[in-house]
Structure formats: structure tokens, C-alpha cells
PDB file of C-alpha atoms in Angstrom:
ATOM      1  CA  MET H   5    -103.150 -53.866 228.023  1.00 34.00           C
ATOM      2  CA  ASP H   6    -101.372 -55.462 225.096  1.00 34.00           C
ATOM      3  CA  GLN H   7    -103.567 -56.422 222.169  1.00 35.00           C
ATOM      4  CA  ILE H   8    -103.186 -59.684 220.284  1.00 34.00           C
ATOM      5  CA  ILE H   9    -101.204 -58.975 217.137  1.00 34.00           C
ATOM      6  CA  MET H  10    -101.043 -62.542 215.871  1.00 36.00           C
ATOM      7  CA  SER H  11    -103.695 -65.069 215.003  1.00 36.00           C
ATOM      8  CA  ALA H  12    -103.528 -68.842 214.993  1.00 36.00           C
ATOM      9  CA  ASN H  13    -102.819 -68.704 211.272  1.00 36.00           C
ATOM     10  CA  ASP H  14    -100.259 -65.901 211.267  1.00 46.00           C
ATOM     11  CA  GLY H  15     -97.297 -68.259 211.211  1.00 50.00           C
ATOM     12  CA  GLY H  16     -94.966 -65.520 212.420  1.00 62.00           C
ATOM     13  CA  ALA H  17     -92.493 -65.613 215.276  1.00 77.00           C
ATOM     14  CA  PRO H  18     -93.831 -64.917 218.780  1.00 90.00           C
ATOM     15  CA  THR H  19     -93.196 -61.391 220.048  1.00 92.00           C
ATOM     16  CA  PRO H  20     -91.764 -60.216 223.412  1.00 97.00           C
ATOM     17  CA  ILE H  21     -94.277 -58.758 225.845  1.00 98.00           C
ATOM     18  CA  SER H  22     -94.295 -55.301 227.376  1.00 98.00           C
ATOM     19  CA  PRO H  23     -93.105 -54.542 230.923  1.00 98.00           C
ATOM     20  CA  ASP H  24     -96.710 -53.751 231.879  1.00 98.00           C
ATOM     21  CA  THR H  25     -97.908 -57.185 230.742  1.00 98.00           C
ATOM     22  CA  PHE H  26     -95.024 -58.875 232.555  1.00 98.00           C
ATOM     23  CA  GLU H  27     -95.943 -57.012 235.744  1.00 98.00           C
ATOM     24  CA  GLU H  28     -99.584 -58.045 235.303  1.00 98.00           C
ATOM     25  CA  LEU H  29     -98.719 -61.726 234.881  1.00 98.00           C
ATOM     26  CA  THR H  30     -96.556 -61.569 238.005  1.00 98.00           C
ATOM     27  CA  HIS H  31     -99.266 -59.811 239.992  1.00 98.00           C
ATOM     28  CA  TYR H  32    -101.850 -62.519 239.353  1.00 98.00           C
ATOM     29  CA  PHE H  33     -99.401 -65.356 239.891  1.00 98.00           C
ATOM     30  CA  LYS H  34     -99.070 -64.193 243.482  1.00 98.00           C
ATOM     31  CA  TYR H  35    -102.717 -65.158 243.971  1.00 98.00           C
ATOM     32  CA  ALA H  36    -102.163 -68.531 242.286  1.00 98.00           C
ATOM     33  CA  SER H  37     -99.170 -69.275 244.506  1.00 98.00           C
ATOM     34  CA  SER H  38    -101.037 -68.135 247.635  1.00 98.00           C
ATOM     35  CA  ALA H  39    -103.868 -70.577 246.894  1.00 98.00           C
ATOM     36  CA  TYR H  40    -101.604 -73.375 248.164  1.00 97.00           C
ATOM     37  CA  SER H  41    -101.659 -71.827 251.644  1.00 96.00           C
ATOM     38  CA  PRO H  42    -104.212 -73.460 254.016  1.00 94.00           C
ATOM     39  CA  VAL H  43    -105.125 -69.990 255.280  1.00 95.00           C
ATOM     40  CA  CYS H  44    -104.500 -66.717 253.439  1.00 97.00           C
ATOM     41  CA  LEU H  45    -105.865 -63.829 255.489  1.00 97.00           C
ATOM     42  CA  ARG H  46    -104.758 -61.029 253.125  1.00 98.00           C
ATOM     43  CA  PRO H  47    -104.391 -62.449 249.583  1.00 98.00           C
ATOM     44  CA  ASN H  48    -101.871 -60.287 247.750  1.00 97.00           C
ATOM     45  CA  GLY H  49    -102.497 -57.674 250.425  1.00 97.00           C
ATOM     46  CA  ASN H  50    -106.240 -57.516 249.737  1.00 98.00           C
ATOM     47  CA  THR H  51    -109.501 -58.540 251.420  1.00 98.00           C
ATOM     48  CA  LEU H  52    -110.283 -62.223 251.909  1.00 98.00           C
ATOM     49  CA  VAL H  53    -113.925 -62.871 251.006  1.00 98.00           C
ATOM     50  CA  LEU H  54    -114.066 -66.665 251.290  1.00 98.00           C
ATOM     51  CA  GLN H  55    -111.729 -69.586 251.856  1.00 98.00           C
ATOM     52  CA  PHE H  56    -113.450 -72.488 250.074  1.00 98.00           C
ATOM     53  CA  GLY H  57    -112.781 -76.196 249.736  1.00 96.00           C
ATOM     54  CA  SER H  58    -114.172 -79.676 249.168  1.00 95.00           C
ATOM     55  CA  GLN H  59    -113.381 -82.658 251.383  1.00 92.00           C
ATOM     56  CA  VAL H  60    -114.401 -85.020 248.571  1.00 91.00           C
ATOM     57  CA  THR H  61    -112.063 -83.716 245.861  1.00 91.00           C
ATOM     58  CA  ASP H  62    -109.576 -81.879 248.142  1.00 92.00           C
ATOM     59  CA  ILE H  63    -109.898 -78.776 245.980  1.00 95.00           C
ATOM     60  CA  GLN H  64    -109.288 -75.543 247.831  1.00 97.00           C
ATOM     61  CA  GLY H  65    -108.766 -71.860 247.185  1.00 98.00           C
ATOM     62  CA  PHE H  66    -110.118 -68.446 248.055  1.00 98.00           C
ATOM     63  CA  ILE H  67    -112.001 -65.452 246.776  1.00 98.00           C
ATOM     64  CA  ALA H  68    -110.274 -62.112 247.304  1.00 98.00           C
ATOM     65  CA  ARG H  69    -111.498 -58.581 246.703  1.00 98.00           C
ATOM     66  CA  ASP H  70    -109.202 -55.848 245.423  1.00 98.00           C
ATOM     67  CA  ASP H  71    -111.066 -52.563 245.832  1.00 98.00           C
ATOM     68  CA  HIS H  72    -108.265 -50.554 244.207  1.00 97.00           C
ATOM     69  CA  ARG H  73    -108.399 -52.551 240.955  1.00 97.00           C
ATOM     70  CA  ARG H  74    -112.127 -53.193 241.460  1.00 96.00           C
ATOM     71  CA  GLU H  75    -111.788 -56.952 241.140  1.00 97.00           C
ATOM     72  CA  LEU H  76    -113.098 -60.152 242.681  1.00 98.00           C
ATOM     73  CA  ILE H  77    -110.387 -62.792 242.287  1.00 98.00           C
ATOM     74  CA  VAL H  78    -111.075 -66.528 242.449  1.00 98.00           C
ATOM     75  CA  ALA H  79    -107.816 -68.411 243.129  1.00 98.00           C
ATOM     76  CA  LEU H  80    -107.714 -72.206 242.840  1.00 98.00           C
ATOM     77  CA  ARG H  81    -104.965 -74.419 244.222  1.00 96.00           C
ATOM     78  CA  GLY H  82    -102.960 -76.841 242.107  1.00 91.00           C
ATOM     79  CA  SER H  83    -102.363 -80.537 242.834  1.00 79.00           C
ATOM     80  CA  ALA H  84    -101.297 -81.218 246.407  1.00 68.00           C
ATOM     81  CA  SER H  85    -102.709 -84.620 247.377  1.00 58.00           C
ATOM     82  CA  VAL H  86    -103.591 -88.136 246.248  1.00 51.00           C
ATOM     83  CA  ALA H  87    -107.153 -86.987 245.566  1.00 58.00           C
ATOM     84  CA  ASP H  88    -105.843 -84.281 243.253  1.00 59.00           C
ATOM     85  CA  ALA H  89    -103.673 -86.821 241.433  1.00 60.00           C
ATOM     86  CA  LEU H  90    -106.701 -89.032 240.852  1.00 58.00           C
ATOM     87  CA  LEU H  91    -108.583 -86.082 239.389  1.00 66.00           C
ATOM     88  CA  ASP H  92    -105.614 -85.287 237.133  1.00 69.00           C
ATOM     89  CA  ALA H  93    -105.654 -88.878 235.849  1.00 73.00           C
ATOM     90  CA  SER H  94    -109.331 -88.801 234.832  1.00 82.00           C
ATOM     91  CA  VAL H  95    -108.551 -87.808 231.254  1.00 90.00           C
ATOM     92  CA  ILE H  96    -111.828 -88.874 229.607  1.00 95.00           C
ATOM     93  CA  LEU H  97    -113.395 -86.010 227.645  1.00 97.00           C
ATOM     94  CA  VAL H  98    -116.972 -85.307 228.732  1.00 97.00           C
ATOM     95  CA  PRO H  99    -119.642 -82.640 228.087  1.00 97.00           C
ATOM     96  CA  PHE H 100    -119.418 -79.529 230.247  1.00 97.00           C
ATOM     97  CA  LEU H 101    -122.286 -80.190 232.648  1.00 93.00           C
ATOM     98  CA  THR H 102    -122.522 -77.399 235.202  1.00 91.00           C
ATOM     99  CA  PRO H 103    -125.763 -75.696 236.329  1.00 88.00           C
ATOM    100  CA  GLY H 104    -126.378 -72.438 234.485  1.00 91.00           C
ATOM    101  CA  VAL H 105    -123.743 -73.090 231.806  1.00 95.00           C
ATOM    102  CA  LYS H 106    -124.305 -74.106 228.185  1.00 95.00           C
ATOM    103  CA  LEU H 107    -121.444 -74.697 225.757  1.00 97.00           C
ATOM    104  CA  PRO H 108    -121.422 -75.744 222.090  1.00 97.00           C
ATOM    105  CA  PRO H 109    -122.775 -79.328 221.719  1.00 95.00           C
ATOM    106  CA  LYS H 110    -119.423 -80.826 220.713  1.00 98.00           C
ATOM    107  CA  ALA H 111    -117.370 -79.093 223.421  1.00 98.00           C
ATOM    108  CA  ARG H 112    -115.718 -81.578 225.757  1.00 98.00           C
ATOM    109  CA  VAL H 113    -113.589 -81.103 228.880  1.00 97.00           C
ATOM    110  CA  HIS H 114    -111.396 -83.221 231.159  1.00 97.00           C
ATOM    111  CA  ALA H 115    -113.683 -85.326 233.392  1.00 95.00           C
ATOM    112  CA  GLY H 116    -111.521 -84.961 236.494  1.00 94.00           C
ATOM    113  CA  PHE H 117    -111.156 -81.202 236.148  1.00 95.00           C
ATOM    114  CA  LEU H 118    -114.897 -80.802 235.677  1.00 96.00           C
ATOM    115  CA  ALA H 119    -115.623 -82.905 238.787  1.00 94.00           C
ATOM    116  CA  ALA H 120    -113.167 -80.751 240.737  1.00 95.00           C
ATOM    117  CA  TRP H 121    -114.771 -77.500 239.576  1.00 97.00           C
ATOM    118  CA  ASP H 122    -118.290 -78.755 240.243  1.00 96.00           C
ATOM    119  CA  SER H 123    -117.284 -79.699 243.806  1.00 96.00           C
ATOM    120  CA  VAL H 124    -116.663 -76.043 244.723  1.00 97.00           C
ATOM    121  CA  ALA H 125    -118.741 -74.162 242.141  1.00 97.00           C
ATOM    122  CA  VAL H 126    -121.763 -73.565 244.392  1.00 97.00           C
ATOM    123  CA  GLN H 127    -119.616 -72.136 247.203  1.00 97.00           C
ATOM    124  CA  ILE H 128    -117.919 -69.795 244.775  1.00 98.00           C
ATOM    125  CA  THR H 129    -120.969 -68.615 242.849  1.00 98.00           C
ATOM    126  CA  THR H 130    -122.981 -68.036 246.030  1.00 98.00           C
ATOM    127  CA  ALA H 131    -120.258 -65.837 247.507  1.00 98.00           C
ATOM    128  CA  LEU H 132    -119.766 -63.971 244.222  1.00 98.00           C
ATOM    129  CA  ALA H 133    -123.484 -63.289 243.907  1.00 97.00           C
ATOM    130  CA  THR H 134    -123.399 -61.502 247.265  1.00 98.00           C
ATOM    131  CA  GLN H 135    -120.202 -59.638 246.447  1.00 97.00           C
ATOM    132  CA  ARG H 136    -121.560 -58.477 243.087  1.00 95.00           C
ATOM    133  CA  GLN H 137    -124.540 -56.945 244.844  1.00 95.00           C
ATOM    134  CA  LEU H 138    -122.252 -55.132 247.271  1.00 96.00           C
ATOM    135  CA  HIS H 139    -119.636 -54.217 244.657  1.00 95.00           C
ATOM    136  CA  PRO H 140    -121.405 -54.061 241.271  1.00 90.00           C
ATOM    137  CA  GLY H 141    -118.451 -52.461 239.472  1.00 91.00           C
ATOM    138  CA  HIS H 142    -115.915 -55.175 240.306  1.00 95.00           C
ATOM    139  CA  ARG H 143    -114.860 -57.464 237.459  1.00 96.00           C
ATOM    140  CA  LEU H 144    -114.287 -61.185 237.945  1.00 97.00           C
ATOM    141  CA  VAL H 145    -110.816 -62.733 237.636  1.00 98.00           C
ATOM    142  CA  THR H 146    -109.879 -66.410 237.925  1.00 98.00           C
ATOM    143  CA  VAL H 147    -106.326 -67.607 238.569  1.00 98.00           C
ATOM    144  CA  GLY H 148    -104.507 -70.861 239.236  1.00 98.00           C
ATOM    145  CA  HIS H 149    -101.314 -72.866 238.846  1.00 97.00           C
ATOM    146  CA  SER H 150    -101.150 -76.418 237.455  1.00 96.00           C
ATOM    147  CA  LEU H 151    -104.461 -78.187 238.172  1.00 95.00           C
ATOM    148  CA  GLY H 152    -105.634 -74.859 239.578  1.00 97.00           C
ATOM    149  CA  GLY H 153    -104.931 -73.229 236.226  1.00 97.00           C
ATOM    150  CA  ALA H 154    -107.132 -75.719 234.398  1.00 97.00           C
ATOM    151  CA  LEU H 155    -109.860 -75.126 236.993  1.00 97.00           C
ATOM    152  CA  ALA H 156    -109.444 -71.369 236.558  1.00 98.00           C
ATOM    153  CA  THR H 157    -110.324 -71.797 232.883  1.00 98.00           C
ATOM    154  CA  LEU H 158    -113.439 -73.846 233.683  1.00 98.00           C
ATOM    155  CA  ALA H 159    -114.366 -71.329 236.363  1.00 98.00           C
ATOM    156  CA  ALA H 160    -114.005 -68.396 233.976  1.00 97.00           C
ATOM    157  CA  VAL H 161    -116.202 -70.084 231.370  1.00 97.00           C
ATOM    158  CA  SER H 162    -118.858 -70.747 234.016  1.00 97.00           C
ATOM    159  CA  LEU H 163    -118.750 -67.320 235.654  1.00 97.00           C
ATOM    160  CA  LEU H 164    -118.939 -65.519 232.329  1.00 95.00           C
ATOM    161  CA  GLN H 165    -122.337 -67.127 231.717  1.00 94.00           C
ATOM    162  CA  ILE H 166    -123.666 -67.123 235.278  1.00 95.00           C
ATOM    163  CA  PHE H 167    -122.831 -63.455 235.944  1.00 94.00           C
ATOM    164  CA  PRO H 168    -123.639 -61.150 233.023  1.00 83.00           C
ATOM    165  CA  VAL H 169    -121.368 -58.151 232.708  1.00 80.00           C
ATOM    166  CA  SER H 170    -122.878 -54.820 233.720  1.00 68.00           C
ATOM    167  CA  PRO H 171    -122.197 -51.582 231.800  1.00 64.00           C
ATOM    168  CA  VAL H 172    -119.790 -50.433 234.536  1.00 60.00           C
ATOM    169  CA  MET H 173    -117.826 -53.681 234.773  1.00 67.00           C
ATOM    170  CA  ASP H 174    -114.934 -55.019 232.690  1.00 79.00           C
ATOM    171  CA  GLN H 175    -115.456 -58.547 231.433  1.00 90.00           C
ATOM    172  CA  THR H 176    -114.154 -61.650 233.193  1.00 95.00           C
ATOM    173  CA  ARG H 177    -110.439 -62.470 232.841  1.00 97.00           C
ATOM    174  CA  THR H 178    -108.537 -65.680 233.485  1.00 98.00           C
ATOM    175  CA  TYR H 179    -104.856 -66.344 234.243  1.00 98.00           C
ATOM    176  CA  SER H 180    -103.348 -69.842 234.309  1.00 98.00           C
ATOM    177  CA  TYR H 181     -99.766 -70.874 235.019  1.00 98.00           C
ATOM    178  CA  GLY H 182     -98.363 -74.282 234.077  1.00 97.00           C
ATOM    179  CA  ALA H 183    -101.857 -75.576 233.337  1.00 97.00           C
ATOM    180  CA  PRO H 184    -102.487 -78.798 231.400  1.00 96.00           C
ATOM    181  CA  ARG H 185    -104.845 -78.924 228.440  1.00 96.00           C
ATOM    182  CA  ALA H 186    -108.411 -78.809 229.788  1.00 97.00           C
ATOM    183  CA  GLY H 187    -110.598 -79.778 226.840  1.00 98.00           C
ATOM    184  CA  ASN H 188    -110.945 -80.527 223.150  1.00 98.00           C
ATOM    185  CA  GLN H 189    -110.533 -78.171 220.202  1.00 98.00           C
ATOM    186  CA  VAL H 190    -114.186 -77.109 220.221  1.00 98.00           C
ATOM    187  CA  PHE H 191    -113.832 -76.112 223.867  1.00 98.00           C
ATOM    188  CA  ALA H 192    -110.567 -74.287 223.165  1.00 98.00           C
ATOM    189  CA  GLU H 193    -112.130 -72.403 220.269  1.00 98.00           C
ATOM    190  CA  TYR H 194    -115.068 -71.451 222.479  1.00 97.00           C
ATOM    191  CA  VAL H 195    -112.688 -70.057 225.117  1.00 97.00           C
ATOM    192  CA  ASN H 196    -110.771 -68.154 222.450  1.00 97.00           C
ATOM    193  CA  ALA H 197    -113.964 -66.690 221.005  1.00 96.00           C
ATOM    194  CA  GLU H 198    -115.397 -65.658 224.378  1.00 95.00           C
ATOM    195  CA  PHE H 199    -112.212 -64.386 226.049  1.00 95.00           C
ATOM    196  CA  GLY H 200    -109.693 -63.518 223.333  1.00 94.00           C
ATOM    197  CA  ALA H 201    -106.990 -61.320 224.861  1.00 94.00           C
ATOM    198  CA  ARG H 202    -108.622 -61.666 228.309  1.00 96.00           C
ATOM    199  CA  ALA H 203    -107.296 -65.236 228.652  1.00 97.00           C
ATOM    200  CA  PHE H 204    -103.658 -65.472 229.756  1.00 98.00           C
ATOM    201  CA  ARG H 205    -101.992 -68.897 229.742  1.00 98.00           C
ATOM    202  CA  VAL H 206     -98.403 -68.744 231.027  1.00 98.00           C
ATOM    203  CA  VAL H 207     -95.754 -71.450 230.537  1.00 98.00           C
ATOM    204  CA  HIS H 208     -92.277 -71.463 232.113  1.00 98.00           C
ATOM    205  CA  THR H 209     -89.480 -72.731 229.817  1.00 98.00           C
ATOM    206  CA  ASN H 210     -89.701 -76.552 229.534  1.00 97.00           C
ATOM    207  CA  ASP H 211     -92.474 -77.105 232.094  1.00 97.00           C
ATOM    208  CA  GLY H 212     -93.866 -80.485 231.078  1.00 95.00           C
ATOM    209  CA  VAL H 213     -97.306 -80.177 232.668  1.00 95.00           C
ATOM    210  CA  PRO H 214     -98.906 -77.970 229.972  1.00 96.00           C
ATOM    211  CA  THR H 215     -98.230 -80.723 227.410  1.00 96.00           C
ATOM    212  CA  ILE H 216     -98.542 -83.760 229.715  1.00 94.00           C
ATOM    213  CA  ILE H 217    -102.030 -84.514 228.325  1.00 95.00           C
ATOM    214  CA  PRO H 218    -101.268 -85.006 224.612  1.00 94.00           C
ATOM    215  CA  THR H 219    -103.262 -83.749 221.663  1.00 96.00           C
ATOM    216  CA  SER H 220    -103.456 -87.376 220.494  1.00 96.00           C
ATOM    217  CA  LEU H 221    -106.154 -87.878 223.167  1.00 96.00           C
ATOM    218  CA  GLY H 222    -108.279 -85.197 221.546  1.00 97.00           C
ATOM    219  CA  TYR H 223    -107.113 -82.297 223.721  1.00 97.00           C
ATOM    220  CA  HIS H 224    -106.253 -78.784 222.549  1.00 98.00           C
ATOM    221  CA  HIS H 225    -104.950 -75.708 224.378  1.00 98.00           C
ATOM    222  CA  HIS H 226    -106.761 -72.414 224.278  1.00 97.00           C
ATOM    223  CA  GLY H 227    -104.788 -69.202 223.774  1.00 95.00           C
ATOM    224  CA  VAL H 228    -103.204 -66.845 224.428  1.00 96.00           C
ATOM    225  CA  GLU H 229     -99.974 -68.479 225.584  1.00 98.00           C
ATOM    226  CA  TYR H 230     -97.271 -66.360 227.209  1.00 98.00           C
ATOM    227  CA  TRP H 231     -94.086 -68.407 227.106  1.00 98.00           C
ATOM    228  CA  GLN H 232     -91.124 -67.514 229.274  1.00 98.00           C
ATOM    229  CA  HIS H 233     -88.657 -69.354 227.060  1.00 97.00           C
ATOM    230  CA  LEU H 234     -85.481 -68.366 228.915  1.00 97.00           C
ATOM    231  CA  ASP H 235     -84.393 -67.678 232.477  1.00 97.00           C
ATOM    232  CA  PRO H 236     -84.202 -65.304 234.246  1.00 97.00           C
ATOM    233  CA  PRO H 237     -87.763 -64.043 233.805  1.00 98.00           C
ATOM    234  CA  SER H 238     -88.179 -60.680 232.114  1.00 98.00           C
ATOM    235  CA  PRO H 239     -90.340 -59.035 229.432  1.00 98.00           C
ATOM    236  CA  SER H 240     -87.630 -59.753 226.863  1.00 97.00           C
ATOM    237  CA  THR H 241     -87.523 -63.486 227.682  1.00 97.00           C
ATOM    238  CA  THR H 242     -91.327 -63.869 227.670  1.00 98.00           C
ATOM    239  CA  VAL H 243     -93.191 -63.948 224.369  1.00 98.00           C
ATOM    240  CA  ARG H 244     -96.820 -63.756 223.352  1.00 97.00           C
ATOM    241  CA  CYS H 245     -97.698 -66.682 221.121  1.00 97.00           C
ATOM    242  CA  ALA H 246    -100.339 -67.218 218.464  1.00 94.00           C
ATOM    243  CA  ALA H 247    -103.915 -66.834 219.628  1.00 93.00           C
ATOM    244  CA  GLY H 248    -105.065 -70.336 218.631  1.00 93.00           C
ATOM    245  CA  GLY H 249    -103.373 -72.037 221.576  1.00 95.00           C
ATOM    246  CA  GLU H 250    -101.071 -74.605 219.935  1.00 96.00           C
ATOM    247  CA  ASP H 251     -98.324 -72.377 218.553  1.00 96.00           C
ATOM    248  CA  PRO H 252     -95.537 -74.616 217.145  1.00 95.00           C
ATOM    249  CA  PHE H 253     -93.011 -71.889 217.968  1.00 95.00           C
ATOM    250  CA  CYS H 254     -93.850 -71.910 221.702  1.00 97.00           C
ATOM    251  CA  SER H 255     -94.023 -74.496 224.478  1.00 96.00           C
ATOM    252  CA  ALA H 256     -95.772 -77.044 222.256  1.00 95.00           C
ATOM    253  CA  SER H 257     -92.453 -77.372 220.416  1.00 95.00           C
ATOM    254  CA  ILE H 258     -90.909 -79.132 223.460  1.00 95.00           C
ATOM    255  CA  PRO H 259     -91.919 -82.751 224.218  1.00 92.00           C
ATOM    256  CA  SER H 260     -93.417 -83.109 227.677  1.00 94.00           C
ATOM    257  CA  GLY H 261     -91.043 -84.157 230.430  1.00 91.00           C
ATOM    258  CA  GLY H 262     -93.845 -84.351 232.977  1.00 91.00           C
ATOM    259  CA  VAL H 263     -93.609 -82.596 236.318  1.00 93.00           C
ATOM    260  CA  ASN H 264     -90.138 -81.040 236.434  1.00 95.00           C
ATOM    261  CA  PRO H 265     -88.319 -78.165 238.198  1.00 96.00           C
ATOM    262  CA  ALA H 266     -89.681 -75.602 235.727  1.00 97.00           C
ATOM    263  CA  HIS H 267     -93.194 -76.375 236.943  1.00 96.00           C
ATOM    264  CA  ALA H 268     -92.360 -75.284 240.490  1.00 96.00           C
ATOM    265  CA  THR H 269     -91.246 -71.744 239.654  1.00 97.00           C
ATOM    266  CA  TYR H 270     -93.063 -69.071 237.692  1.00 98.00           C
ATOM    267  CA  LEU H 271     -91.905 -65.530 236.989  1.00 98.00           C
ATOM    268  CA  GLY H 272     -89.152 -65.913 239.566  1.00 97.00           C
ATOM    269  CA  ILE H 273     -91.579 -67.025 242.304  1.00 98.00           C
ATOM    270  CA  THR H 274     -91.362 -70.498 243.796  1.00 97.00           C
ATOM    271  CA  VAL H 275     -94.635 -72.343 244.352  1.00 96.00           C
ATOM    272  CA  PRO H 276     -96.118 -72.289 246.997  1.00 96.00           C
ATOM    273  CA  THR H 277     -94.797 -68.935 248.220  1.00 97.00           C
ATOM    274  CA  PRO H 278     -97.655 -67.235 250.126  1.00 98.00           C
ATOM    275  CA  PHE H 279     -98.513 -63.571 249.574  1.00 98.00           C
ATOM    276  CA  CYS H 280    -100.988 -63.316 252.421  1.00 97.00           C
ATOM    277  CA  LEU H 281    -100.071 -60.236 254.458  1.00 92.00           C
TER     278      LEU H 281
END
């Protein structure tokens, strides 16, 4: 695993990632892309634990178990309906109110994203509680693309508090791809402090979704951003940015163009390609 070699105040140029990190980012994107599939019987070739969803918010996804890597992976789908669009548009910043979770008093998150997470949180945590009893050494991983990436961050924050890490388990990790800003600076700093190098936020070239919710509304990205700044995707065209989340040398340097072609492809994989066999 690569370690963070820059801080938010380093001011240096972003550095290319290793082939191992590139392979890791690609591996977890396959789960994020598969979350768009209505049914995914073998997520990334692994065991399907639960296919979850909410009729109210139209959020869906699955929990997979990888016994080789000893992981329980929660994959959340990105926007795919009118209901999802309405959630995306609910940009008011609100306190993080989820049972069993307590954040710093001034931490605020996107109201629509929080409503989406809360609509499936009980299904997910109930299934994970059972799986953790059966597989106590498996770490928790959350993944998602677009809206799903923002939800993956909220999920990771929740699961980290709800499920304490045992001595034989690696701590929770989270991987987001093309995700919009999910909360304010206090929330971002909390994520950075709790996850550090275990939070991976990937942006493809000029994808406009990660910056579609502007900082002028009080929002702030968490780190660590991995920016594929050129095509085709490779370790040499993907850089690790400053740990603070709003590196001026990375994707934040490009004004948002909204949903564009770059948002539909990550690491050479077109969304929603299923990896379900």
C-alpha cells in the first residue's frame, strides 16, 4: 500500500501512483460499476451476501464477501433515476443524524445524500452484523461511483463507528469514483483524520461531477484524491494529490462542466459494465 507523502500544506506537485495502487483502484471500481446492475450474483467473482434497496429513495447496491482478501464490500449505485436526481439536488448542509453515529458538532453533510444513506443503512448494518459474527477477520470496504461514491463515504463513516475494529481485522476503507463533495470542511477534516490513506477518492480527467457542488456553498472534499489527469489510464497518468482534499494542482483546478463523458468511464471501464460472474 502506498503511504501518503504529501500533506494539505505541502504545496508540491502531485506524484504518480504505483502499479499496485492502480491495480487496487481498478479492482474496487469493478464493484462500483457492478452496483448499477439490478442483479449481481457474483460481484467481482465473489459471494453475494445481500442485494439491498429502497423504494422511497431508489438507492440500491449489494454487499459482497471476498474470502481471499478477507473483506466485506458494500457497493452503492450512482444516480440512475428521477428520485436519485432529486436527492442530488438537495444541497442543504445538515448535521449527520444516523443512529449509532456521532460526529463533531459542526460537521455538516449533504441533506439528500444523508437521506439516501439512511434509507438503506439498517439493511446494510443488519447484514454486516451477521457477517462479522461469521467472518470476524474480514475488514469492511465501501465503494461507489457518482452519487454512490458520496454514499460510500457516509457509509464508511457510519460503519467505522458502528463496528469497532477487532485485533485481527484491518480498519474500514472507502473508495469513491467521480463523487461530488459530500459535506463541509469540518466533515472533510473528520474523514481525513479517521481514514487518512484508507480513503481513496478517484477523479477521471475533467469529470465535472466531483466539483459540481461548489465550495462557495460551504462544501469541501476529503482526501486523498487520485486524479487520472490524462488518457489512457495508467499508473503514470494517475497522480496522488495532497491529503487535504482540495489540491489546486488536481481536479479542483478545472471548472466543473457538469455530467460529461469523463464521468461515464473510469480506469478504462465504462459505467455500468457489470462484473457479476
